[in-house]
Structure formats: C-alpha cells, structure tokens
Amino acid sequence: MKSYRNLLLLFVALCFSISAGAIDTTSIKERLSADKACVRMTDKGLRPIAEQQSERFLGKVTEDTANCRGGSKALAYRDSVWVDWPNYWGAGDVGSLAGGLEAITTLGKHLKANGRGVDGALMDLEYQRMELLRFNLYENNTYENYVKGDGKTAGPILKTWEAMRLPASHPQFQQVTNESGVQLCKGDLIRYRNLTGICNDIYNPAMGSTNQLFARNVRFESTFPDLGKNELAINRHGDRLGLLKPDPQIISRKLFTRAQSKPDACQFGKGLPDNSKNAQCDYKKAPFFNVLAAYWIQFMTHDWFSHLNEGHNADARISVGCVSQKVNNQEQPVTAEEAVKLGCRPNDKIDAAYIAQSEPAPTFEHDGKTFLSRAHRTTQNTVTAWWDASQIYGFDDLSLKRVKRDPNDSAKLLMLPRGAHTGAGEHLGYLPVFNSCESSPADCVADPINPAWKGQEAAAFADNWTIGLSFYHNLFVREHNQFVDAFRAKAAATPQADSGLRNPANPAQVITYQAVNNDELFQVARLVVAAEIAKIHTIEWTTQLLYDEPMYMGMNANWNGLVEKDNPIAKILEKIVVNRLAQSQDETKANQFYSVFASGAGIFGLGSHRYEDRPGFLGYLPDKNDIWDLRNPEHVNGGINHFGSPFNFPEEFPTVYRLHPLIPDLLEFRDLQHPNAISKKVPVVSTFRGEATQAMTDGGLSNWALSLGRQRLGLLTLQNHAQFLQNLDMPRLQTETNKIDVAALDLVRDRERGVPRFNEFRRQYGLKQLTSFDDFIDKHLKKGSPEQKEQKRLIGLLREVYGQHKCDASKVITDAQLNSDGSPINDCLGHPNGSLVDNIEDLDTVVGWLSEFTRPHGFAISETQFHVFILNASRRLFSDRFFTSSFRPEFYSTLGHQWVMDNGPDKQWEPATSNGHKVQVSPLKRILLRTMPELSGQLANVVNVFDPWGRDRGEYYSLQWKPKADATKDESFR
C-alpha cells in the first residue's frame, strides 16, 4: 500500500502545481494556521483506500485537511452530514477565492490556497470514485463470479463472463464462436456500432446489448425493502412501507406541487387560449441552466435505458394512491372531500412495471457467508446501454424500421422541407412524419408504431415525444448529414487519399475516400454523431449542471485528462504514474487505482495508442512509434475496463434522472427577429406526441433553439413539479379518470423496482446518513432568514407526510456503515432509546434528494444524485471501446476522428476566457452554427449553450441573473 500511497502523493503534488491565486480578504492568522495544517496533513500522508464498506471515506476529511484546503469555512461545516469539499477555497464563486495573501504563504507558490482547495476537491472526488468502483458494482448475472473469481483470477479483475456470451439461438452465434466454443467478435461485427449493441466488448459479445438486465449499485440485500426479506430491512422500516405506503399521491400533492399566485392564468399548466403571453405558471427557476438542458437529458435517457416495450408496460393495472395519509402521525383514509381539496384522484390507475425475474433470488456460499446472486426482482433494459445514439439509429429490428434513410442518398437520413421559415439552415430540412397509411394507397407500408405515436416525427425511440426531443432529433440528423457532405467534399477534392478507414477483414488494404460506399459512410457518421453527443454531455452539459471549478476540471479530466495534453504535467502523469500502474504486478491493486491515473491521461482514447517498449501503457506518447494494430484483438479491445463487473446501467441510475421539476409548465416562445420579446407562452403539454410536429413546423428549429436557450429551467427542489404532469391526460389507459400523476408515478416505479429508501441509499453509496429531517436545513443560511424559514416549513411538511415513531436502540438497521465509535447503527440514529424520531429511513429517494437544500456551489442536482453520477458517468466511458481503444481513424475515418476531437472540421477558440480558462468553441455550439447559421448573432457571446443565452456569466462561476448588454430589454430580466 505504501508504494501506491507514494504514487498518490506524487499525483497530489503534480495537481498542486497547476494552482493559481486570485482575490482575498482572509486574515493572515487564518492563512498561517491553514498552511501549518497543510504541513501536518502532508506528514501524515494520504488516507488508505477502504478495505471494507464500513470503513469508507464518506467525503469527510480530518481537521488538518479541512483547514489546509478551506480554512475556517471548511472547519465550520465539518460536523454536517454533507461532504466537505464544497467548503474548500476555490470551490464556489468569487467569494470562495483566497488571493491577496497568496504571496506570503509559507509553502511556496505551487501550494497556494485556491489550488489546495480545488485540487483537494478533485482528490476527495477521486477517493469516492475509487471506493464506488470497489464497493458498488452488483451485476445481476455475474455477481457470484465477482465474489468468488474463477479459481485463477480474483473477481474484481475478471475480464470475461459466461453470462456475456451470445446464446446458441442468437443470429450471430456462429459468427463469434470458434471450434473450441470460445467467443470473439471479428470482421464486420467489430467495425461499427451494431444495432443491438453486441460486440462492443469483443470478448463479451452480449454485454450492454438490448434486453440485458439492469445492474445494481447497492447490495442486493438492500433492495426491495418493502418486502421485508431480511432482519435489517424489518428493523429499519417496521411495517411502514408498501407500494402505496406512504401514499404517492399525497406526497406529490403536499411536497411536489408548484404554488401559483395566479392559478386562473395557469390553468394547471394549460395556459390561456391562443398561447397568450399573459398566461402565468409560477416555478422556482435556476439562474444558470436553461430549458435546452432539461430536454437534453430526456434525449440522453432515451439512448441509455428504458423499461418499456414499444411504449408499453405490463398489462396489469395498479393504483397510484390518494388512499391514505397521516393525520397527527396516525394513518387515516383519504375522504372524498379531502381528495378534492388536495387535488389527488383515488381512481387513477397505471399499468404495472415489467419484471424479468421474481423472488426468491438464488444464493451462494463463500468464505462461510451466504450471498444473494441477484436482486430479489430484476428488470430488463430494452435498449442498448451504450452511448451509441440508439434513440436515432435504432436498438432492435423493429425500431430500425422507424429509421428513415434517404432513398436518394442512403448515406444520409431522410429530411424533408417543412414550414415557411427562411433561415439559412432551413434547406437542411426536418424529420418526416410517421406513416400510418390511413389515407394512402393500398400498397402503403405503415411504420411500426404504438398508436399513441401517430402524427409524430419519425425516430427509432419514439415514446414520450416532446418538442425538446423533436428539436434534438432534428438537430443531430442534420449534423449526420452535414458530416456526410463534408466527407463527400473531401472525397471530391482528394479521391485517392487515404480515408484512414480499414476493414477488419482486410486490415492491410488502404481505403481511399472515393472507395467508401454509402453504407460504410452512414455507419461512420453514426460513430461520429454518437461521440459528439457523449462529448457534449461530458464537457458541456455536465459542467453547466455542476457549475464550479472542481467539476469543470473533473469532467474535462474524464474526457481529455486532468490537464491539457500540451501541459508538461500531463506528460509526467502519463510517463511516470500511468506507466508504473500498467507495470504493476498486483493486478487487484492496479485495477483499484486505475481510475485515478486515468484522470491524468483522460478516459477518452485510452488504449488507442500502443508502444513496443511499453506494452501495457494505455496513454499517448507523441514522441514514440505507435504500433496499434487492427489485427490484434488486445489492441482493438484493450483500452476498456469493466472493473470486474460487466457494464450496464444500474436500476438506481434512472432514479437520479427523475428530473421532472426541470420542466416549466409554459414555454416562452421567441423569434429571431425580436429575441428579447416573448411573443407567446406555449403550454408544454400542448407540444407532446403528435402535437410536437405542428409546434416545430409553426415555430421552426432556430426559433425553438432561441426560445429554449433563453428560458431558465426549474430548480430541482420540493414543491416545484409542473402542474400539467400531476394532471396528465392519458386516454390510452381507458380508466375512470384517464389521467395520471407523473410525480406520484415516479415514486411507484422506484418502489416497484426495489430502490432503497433515501438514508440507506446514501449509506450504500458511501455518504453519511441523516438522523432527522432537520439535517436537510442548510447550515450556511443566516438564522431567521426567509430562506431558512422556508426550508423549515418544508421540513415540517416532510414530517407531516412521513411521520415519526418511537425508536428501539436494540434494533440494528444497517451493515453498510458503522457509527463513528464503531458500534452498529440502530433504529434511534443517535437519539436516546425510546425517543420519538423522524421516519427518515422511510423517505423515498427522490423526495430525499429534492429536499437536499445543502448543495455544492452551482449544483443543479443534489449531492446524493451526484454520487450515482460519479460512478456511472465514468463507467460508461471506461467500458466502451469506441471511446477508448477503438477511437481510431480505422473506425471513425481521419476526418471523423478529427471532427470529434476538434468539435468540427477545424478547431476554434472563444475570443475571451471563461472562469479563467481558455476554451474551445463548444461542440454543441459548433453543431448549432453548422445546422442553423442564422443563430450566429445570438450565439456570438455564448460560451456554454446550456447557460441561458441572455445571461451575463459574470466573474468566477457567478450564479447571478443579470442580462448581457444585448439582452437588457429581455422581458425575463424584469
């Protein structure tokens, strides 16, 4: 362990050397105290990585470490349940910076306060990622392998699994299976992204493919707590849980409903006739994130996961509540009168969720312990788990039939003229509409669609269609076609030039530009578009979602490495640290520390270069001869790392993407001729399904870009769900109400799929537990402030809805963590035995993270959500060879490879720095300008497309709502 600690110390020292100073009002005494604390912290060395779950880091540092990295502020909040790093120097806005006294620090110019704070935050996050990779991988098919290994290899470093083989019934079984029964993908199966996601990992063909089981990030024993399958769950919850306990609609109406100052002007989210701009639906707004960002995540989740089958769940119908509520801490039936007053509907019904496997879960024995082999119940991911743009290109044979290739140019996707708009990008067209053949000739072939999708624009994943999905599907289909045109232009100019592409069946043959056929070009364009989407999400959407310096550095580390490639620190990290890791003889240790060292090199492109004298090195050495070879399966596949557990999204991942408060009830429509004026307010509910087609036709793509780009989205907090979602018309249900409360349904779905309740969820993910609802109140707030009073009011509602109980200290409720004194955590959570305690253990996870008022600076999501993200955002890059060892011109073409790297055909830079960084023109901004040149004026001063376009970003991660010079007359700033 000592050698690895030394490597980590080296890593920290290198990180410190990129520090910089700024502005400061901190006292000399405080700074000297902090500097001395740094010396003591360094003398003690770094903490070891936990050997067992109960020893985890929890995001809490020692007193000296807190003092070193954040001074008195970091020390003041160490006793809170929340992680420490948001209180470090440089981790917030300009008020978090130290500066004026930087010059007199006793530790020298490379260890200044702001650098210590930001780098310390990155180190804390890396600790948590390493522990998440170690303790939070529970794959439903292969967990016994993970625990036991295969007799020769320890489970956490296994690289192949029997369960990830293609079955004999699979159409490609013969193609991947040799005479000895070994499966290895080759030829055309490794050249492109396959429709169903097979052969991404060439040794594990089925991994991540359509209809694989969702994984888990929590112990199987902690899932489905309402089933009471073990003593810990019974002790934790008693008889207080069930599918409708506490009542989902009561939670929705009391804790989720947006209050309206003018309800007649909102009409439950339906607005006023003719989309009048006088409509008003109040919502709590996020000043630094726009509605484009809200729809982006819907576009992403359609690529990553789905529990539905062609828009359907199971046939059985279940209630969604409005049945009972707590009155004076006693459960009482909801009367008809009370239901009307609350606005809930006891006769709402919804189709039950699909379940792939039910209880009892099989078990196995290891080292005298009994383990569950899988969760009590499992579900299937009915799309591919890869970042492969399957929502556009398809994920099975049926969805592929909805993908419209251009009949006149099959390298392109079909786009048609629509509407009367005159923007410079209009000639690129719009998606065709699904063909239902209702008024067509007898030989018409209808598209295979759910009847609810009638009138929608054609897309592979067509469910839950919105104006936002219409926007992004049109945008990226235009981009696909733009890349095809650029490739063709290259072929016309230099037809005999090497395209960079190679066919695995004949890898030595040079493929010239003119030799690339339409099908090949279509698949290359798909690779490029999928990589662009992944890049946008990683370094553009996420850095605005988590708007502070540590996250900017961390997300760029995921993609590019911790520092830019031309920085000497990156080279030192790659040559010394990463290479030492690759040569480690202890594979288990090497795997454990892999993620921290990948932060130096960057995950994207790992293993896409190989060197004869350094066979295990996965980074990039520009002064060395690259021997990467398409004929070598280890080169094709060798950059991936699954950390001993096959990749798929865990069931907990959809939970933290239940982001419905982001959506306003009304969309503020603008046009490019008058960008500062809101011309109408369009109810979101009027832009669903087939109605989105007319909305896009009437508005035009560029005007919708402006409208969604200018408007702020909603805060992820309590009492901020869109009213239309609580009263959504669903005539297909054919129930008494034909309505559903989507906010309540979110809770039902999490319960159906066995997501642990909030407190145990946090323990499982290595975060501190809460001991009462009062822990949610932000300690940074001034006592008696309006903000604190509002938080206390909401906490009172939590207590009213979830209740309290008399605790029993003899009941141990978890084995995921221990108390600070090493004793088991019991039902009293530190309160005296027999006292009345909050039912904090029963809190639904979604309700919990919406109640997290204490958040890192600039975080649109909560601390709890973020930790699910830390693990899975990294894994989906680590596990995908098209983002690691197969990110090469042989697959993408030379033009495509450069297109992804440079955000288009050439690299462009913003004219001014942003938050102290020189930044490239972002990938999404480049795509918008390529596909809608008419937006150039509106985007001229926009650095991040997901930041409201009219907002002045101000200095260092400001969250102020202040207009830019050209937006001072914008109505939204009044």
PDB file of N, CA and C in Angstrom, residues 544-596:
ATOM      1  N   GLN A 544     -22.193  22.600 -16.873  1.00  0.00           N
ATOM      2  CA  GLN A 544     -23.161  23.637 -16.532  1.00  0.00           C
ATOM      3  C   GLN A 544     -24.136  23.142 -15.468  1.00  0.00           C
ATOM      4  N   LEU A 545     -24.431  21.857 -15.487  1.00  0.00           N
ATOM      5  CA  LEU A 545     -25.243  21.242 -14.434  1.00  0.00           C
ATOM      6  C   LEU A 545     -24.550  21.363 -13.086  1.00  0.00           C
ATOM      7  N   LEU A 546     -23.226  21.189 -13.089  1.00  0.00           N
ATOM      8  CA  LEU A 546     -22.390  21.225 -11.887  1.00  0.00           C
ATOM      9  C   LEU A 546     -21.402  22.365 -12.073  1.00  0.00           C
ATOM     10  N   TYR A 547     -21.870  23.587 -11.863  1.00  0.00           N
ATOM     11  CA  TYR A 547     -21.158  24.767 -12.332  1.00  0.00           C
ATOM     12  C   TYR A 547     -20.186  25.295 -11.272  1.00  0.00           C
ATOM     13  N   ASP A 548     -19.023  24.653 -11.198  1.00  0.00           N
ATOM     14  CA  ASP A 548     -17.949  25.158 -10.347  1.00  0.00           C
ATOM     15  C   ASP A 548     -16.619  24.641 -10.876  1.00  0.00           C
ATOM     16  N   GLU A 549     -15.545  25.114 -10.314  1.00  0.00           N
ATOM     17  CA  GLU A 549     -14.211  24.792 -10.831  1.00  0.00           C
ATOM     18  C   GLU A 549     -13.820  23.323 -10.670  1.00  0.00           C
ATOM     19  N   PRO A 550     -14.047  22.697  -9.509  1.00  0.00           N
ATOM     20  CA  PRO A 550     -13.693  21.274  -9.427  1.00  0.00           C
ATOM     21  C   PRO A 550     -14.406  20.426 -10.467  1.00  0.00           C
ATOM     22  N   MET A 551     -15.668  20.735 -10.754  1.00  0.00           N
ATOM     23  CA  MET A 551     -16.397  19.931 -11.727  1.00  0.00           C
ATOM     24  C   MET A 551     -15.942  20.223 -13.150  1.00  0.00           C
ATOM     25  N   TYR A 552     -15.584  21.465 -13.424  1.00  0.00           N
ATOM     26  CA  TYR A 552     -15.037  21.784 -14.748  1.00  0.00           C
ATOM     27  C   TYR A 552     -13.755  21.000 -14.976  1.00  0.00           C
ATOM     28  N   MET A 553     -12.901  20.997 -13.960  1.00  0.00           N
ATOM     29  CA  MET A 553     -11.652  20.248 -14.072  1.00  0.00           C
ATOM     30  C   MET A 553     -11.917  18.753 -14.142  1.00  0.00           C
ATOM     31  N   GLY A 554     -12.808  18.255 -13.291  1.00  0.00           N
ATOM     32  CA  GLY A 554     -13.058  16.826 -13.214  1.00  0.00           C
ATOM     33  C   GLY A 554     -13.681  16.262 -14.474  1.00  0.00           C
ATOM     34  N   MET A 555     -14.669  16.958 -15.044  1.00  0.00           N
ATOM     35  CA  MET A 555     -15.323  16.441 -16.247  1.00  0.00           C
ATOM     36  C   MET A 555     -14.403  16.523 -17.451  1.00  0.00           C
ATOM     37  N   ASN A 556     -13.593  17.546 -17.523  1.00  0.00           N
ATOM     38  CA  ASN A 556     -12.610  17.597 -18.599  1.00  0.00           C
ATOM     39  C   ASN A 556     -11.537  16.532 -18.413  1.00  0.00           C
ATOM     40  N   ALA A 557     -11.286  16.151 -17.139  1.00  0.00           N
ATOM     41  CA  ALA A 557     -10.360  15.042 -16.888  1.00  0.00           C
ATOM     42  C   ALA A 557     -10.928  13.745 -17.424  1.00  0.00           C
ATOM     43  N   ASN A 558     -12.244  13.528 -17.249  1.00  0.00           N
ATOM     44  CA  ASN A 558     -12.871  12.323 -17.800  1.00  0.00           C
ATOM     45  C   ASN A 558     -12.656  12.237 -19.305  1.00  0.00           C
ATOM     46  N   TRP A 559     -12.680  13.382 -19.968  1.00  0.00           N
ATOM     47  CA  TRP A 559     -12.597  13.370 -21.430  1.00  0.00           C
ATOM     48  C   TRP A 559     -11.160  13.535 -21.922  1.00  0.00           C
ATOM     49  N   ASN A 560     -10.498  14.606 -21.483  1.00  0.00           N
ATOM     50  CA  ASN A 560      -9.194  14.964 -22.024  1.00  0.00           C
ATOM     51  C   ASN A 560      -8.014  14.621 -21.123  1.00  0.00           C
ATOM     52  N   GLY A 561      -8.293  14.287 -19.863  1.00  0.00           N
ATOM     53  CA  GLY A 561      -7.222  14.206 -18.882  1.00  0.00           C
ATOM     54  C   GLY A 561      -7.294  15.408 -17.970  1.00  0.00           C
ATOM     55  N   LEU A 562      -6.629  15.307 -16.827  1.00  0.00           N
ATOM     56  CA  LEU A 562      -6.756  16.353 -15.815  1.00  0.00           C
ATOM     57  C   LEU A 562      -6.242  17.696 -16.316  1.00  0.00           C
ATOM     58  N   VAL A 563      -5.253  17.657 -17.152  1.00  0.00           N
ATOM     59  CA  VAL A 563      -4.713  18.886 -17.733  1.00  0.00           C
ATOM     60  C   VAL A 563      -4.533  18.660 -19.221  1.00  0.00           C
ATOM     61  N   GLU A 564      -4.438  19.732 -19.982  1.00  0.00           N
ATOM     62  CA  GLU A 564      -4.328  19.616 -21.426  1.00  0.00           C
ATOM     63  C   GLU A 564      -3.060  18.859 -21.827  1.00  0.00           C
ATOM     64  N   LYS A 565      -3.116  18.222 -22.990  1.00  0.00           N
ATOM     65  CA  LYS A 565      -2.039  17.343 -23.408  1.00  0.00           C
ATOM     66  C   LYS A 565      -0.718  18.079 -23.616  1.00  0.00           C
ATOM     67  N   ASP A 566      -0.770  19.388 -23.930  1.00  0.00           N
ATOM     68  CA  ASP A 566       0.482  20.103 -24.149  1.00  0.00           C
ATOM     69  C   ASP A 566       1.072  20.624 -22.847  1.00  0.00           C
ATOM     70  N   ASN A 567       0.418  20.318 -21.721  1.00  0.00           N
ATOM     71  CA  ASN A 567       0.951  20.714 -20.426  1.00  0.00           C
ATOM     72  C   ASN A 567       1.938  19.660 -19.945  1.00  0.00           C
ATOM     73  N   PRO A 568       3.126  20.061 -19.485  1.00  0.00           N
ATOM     74  CA  PRO A 568       4.125  19.069 -19.073  1.00  0.00           C
ATOM     75  C   PRO A 568       3.656  18.182 -17.930  1.00  0.00           C
ATOM     76  N   ILE A 569       2.714  18.654 -17.117  1.00  0.00           N
ATOM     77  CA  ILE A 569       2.231  17.824 -16.018  1.00  0.00           C
ATOM     78  C   ILE A 569       1.523  16.589 -16.555  1.00  0.00           C
ATOM     79  N   ALA A 570       0.742  16.766 -17.641  1.00  0.00           N
ATOM     80  CA  ALA A 570       0.062  15.611 -18.230  1.00  0.00           C
ATOM     81  C   ALA A 570       1.069  14.570 -18.683  1.00  0.00           C
ATOM     82  N   LYS A 571       2.169  15.038 -19.264  1.00  0.00           N
ATOM     83  CA  LYS A 571       3.174  14.091 -19.756  1.00  0.00           C
ATOM     84  C   LYS A 571       3.836  13.350 -18.603  1.00  0.00           C
ATOM     85  N   ILE A 572       4.072  14.078 -17.505  1.00  0.00           N
ATOM     86  CA  ILE A 572       4.682  13.419 -16.344  1.00  0.00           C
ATOM     87  C   ILE A 572       3.734  12.376 -15.773  1.00  0.00           C
ATOM     88  N   LEU A 573       2.459  12.750 -15.677  1.00  0.00           N
ATOM     89  CA  LEU A 573       1.479  11.790 -15.169  1.00  0.00           C
ATOM     90  C   LEU A 573       1.448  10.539 -16.028  1.00  0.00           C
ATOM     91  N   GLU A 574       1.446  10.719 -17.337  1.00  0.00           N
ATOM     92  CA  GLU A 574       1.355   9.570 -18.225  1.00  0.00           C
ATOM     93  C   GLU A 574       2.624   8.725 -18.177  1.00  0.00           C
ATOM     94  N   LYS A 575       3.777   9.377 -18.211  1.00  0.00           N
ATOM     95  CA  LYS A 575       5.045   8.631 -18.300  1.00  0.00           C
ATOM     96  C   LYS A 575       5.419   7.971 -16.985  1.00  0.00           C
ATOM     97  N   ILE A 576       5.103   8.642 -15.883  1.00  0.00           N
ATOM     98  CA  ILE A 576       5.528   8.095 -14.595  1.00  0.00           C
ATOM     99  C   ILE A 576       4.401   7.319 -13.923  1.00  0.00           C
ATOM    100  N   VAL A 577       3.289   7.977 -13.721  1.00  0.00           N
ATOM    101  CA  VAL A 577       2.247   7.381 -12.899  1.00  0.00           C
ATOM    102  C   VAL A 577       1.488   6.292 -13.648  1.00  0.00           C
ATOM    103  N   VAL A 578       0.944   6.633 -14.816  1.00  0.00           N
ATOM    104  CA  VAL A 578       0.140   5.652 -15.537  1.00  0.00           C
ATOM    105  C   VAL A 578       0.991   4.462 -15.936  1.00  0.00           C
ATOM    106  N   ASN A 579       2.218   4.707 -16.372  1.00  0.00           N
ATOM    107  CA  ASN A 579       3.067   3.601 -16.799  1.00  0.00           C
ATOM    108  C   ASN A 579       3.445   2.710 -15.628  1.00  0.00           C
ATOM    109  N   ARG A 580       3.741   3.292 -14.477  1.00  0.00           N
ATOM    110  CA  ARG A 580       4.036   2.481 -13.289  1.00  0.00           C
ATOM    111  C   ARG A 580       2.852   1.598 -12.949  1.00  0.00           C
ATOM    112  N   LEU A 581       1.656   2.155 -13.093  1.00  0.00           N
ATOM    113  CA  LEU A 581       0.448   1.378 -12.814  1.00  0.00           C
ATOM    114  C   LEU A 581       0.345   0.194 -13.765  1.00  0.00           C
ATOM    115  N   ALA A 582       0.567   0.442 -15.056  1.00  0.00           N
ATOM    116  CA  ALA A 582       0.410  -0.619 -16.041  1.00  0.00           C
ATOM    117  C   ALA A 582       1.388  -1.757 -15.803  1.00  0.00           C
ATOM    118  N   GLN A 583       2.546  -1.447 -15.205  1.00  0.00           N
ATOM    119  CA  GLN A 583       3.553  -2.474 -14.982  1.00  0.00           C
ATOM    120  C   GLN A 583       3.424  -3.139 -13.612  1.00  0.00           C
ATOM    121  N   SER A 584       2.408  -2.728 -12.832  1.00  0.00           N
ATOM    122  CA  SER A 584       2.242  -3.290 -11.501  1.00  0.00           C
ATOM    123  C   SER A 584       2.000  -4.789 -11.578  1.00  0.00           C
ATOM    124  N   GLN A 585       2.623  -5.538 -10.681  1.00  0.00           N
ATOM    125  CA  GLN A 585       2.438  -6.981 -10.638  1.00  0.00           C
ATOM    126  C   GLN A 585       1.183  -7.365  -9.855  1.00  0.00           C
ATOM    127  N   ASP A 586       0.678  -6.455  -9.052  1.00  0.00           N
ATOM    128  CA  ASP A 586      -0.529  -6.716  -8.266  1.00  0.00           C
ATOM    129  C   ASP A 586      -1.731  -6.198  -9.048  1.00  0.00           C
ATOM    130  N   GLU A 587      -2.375  -7.089  -9.803  1.00  0.00           N
ATOM    131  CA  GLU A 587      -3.458  -6.649 -10.685  1.00  0.00           C
ATOM    132  C   GLU A 587      -4.642  -6.075  -9.917  1.00  0.00           C
ATOM    133  N   THR A 588      -4.925  -6.645  -8.743  1.00  0.00           N
ATOM    134  CA  THR A 588      -6.051  -6.146  -7.961  1.00  0.00           C
ATOM    135  C   THR A 588      -5.803  -4.701  -7.552  1.00  0.00           C
ATOM    136  N   LYS A 589      -4.593  -4.417  -7.068  1.00  0.00           N
ATOM    137  CA  LYS A 589      -4.258  -3.043  -6.700  1.00  0.00           C
ATOM    138  C   LYS A 589      -4.262  -2.150  -7.939  1.00  0.00           C
ATOM    139  N   ALA A 590      -3.705  -2.654  -9.030  1.00  0.00           N
ATOM    140  CA  ALA A 590      -3.665  -1.862 -10.256  1.00  0.00           C
ATOM    141  C   ALA A 590      -5.074  -1.480 -10.695  1.00  0.00           C
ATOM    142  N   ASN A 591      -5.990  -2.426 -10.649  1.00  0.00           N
ATOM    143  CA  ASN A 591      -7.360  -2.150 -11.039  1.00  0.00           C
ATOM    144  C   ASN A 591      -7.999  -1.122 -10.112  1.00  0.00           C
ATOM    145  N   GLN A 592      -7.689  -1.233  -8.829  1.00  0.00           N
ATOM    146  CA  GLN A 592      -8.264  -0.328  -7.831  1.00  0.00           C
ATOM    147  C   GLN A 592      -7.868   1.113  -8.106  1.00  0.00           C
ATOM    148  N   PHE A 593      -6.631   1.328  -8.532  1.00  0.00           N
ATOM    149  CA  PHE A 593      -6.137   2.685  -8.711  1.00  0.00           C
ATOM    150  C   PHE A 593      -6.239   3.157 -10.159  1.00  0.00           C
ATOM    151  N   TYR A 594      -6.806   2.320 -11.015  1.00  0.00           N
ATOM    152  CA  TYR A 594      -6.848   2.643 -12.440  1.00  0.00           C
ATOM    153  C   TYR A 594      -7.533   3.981 -12.699  1.00  0.00           C
ATOM    154  N   SER A 595      -8.638   4.244 -12.014  1.00  0.00           N
ATOM    155  CA  SER A 595      -9.418   5.433 -12.339  1.00  0.00           C
ATOM    156  C   SER A 595      -8.684   6.719 -12.000  1.00  0.00           C
ATOM    157  N   VAL A 596      -7.907   6.713 -10.908  1.00  0.00           N
ATOM    158  CA  VAL A 596      -7.208   7.947 -10.540  1.00  0.00           C
ATOM    159  C   VAL A 596      -6.129   8.271 -11.563  1.00  0.00           C
TER     160      VAL A 596
END
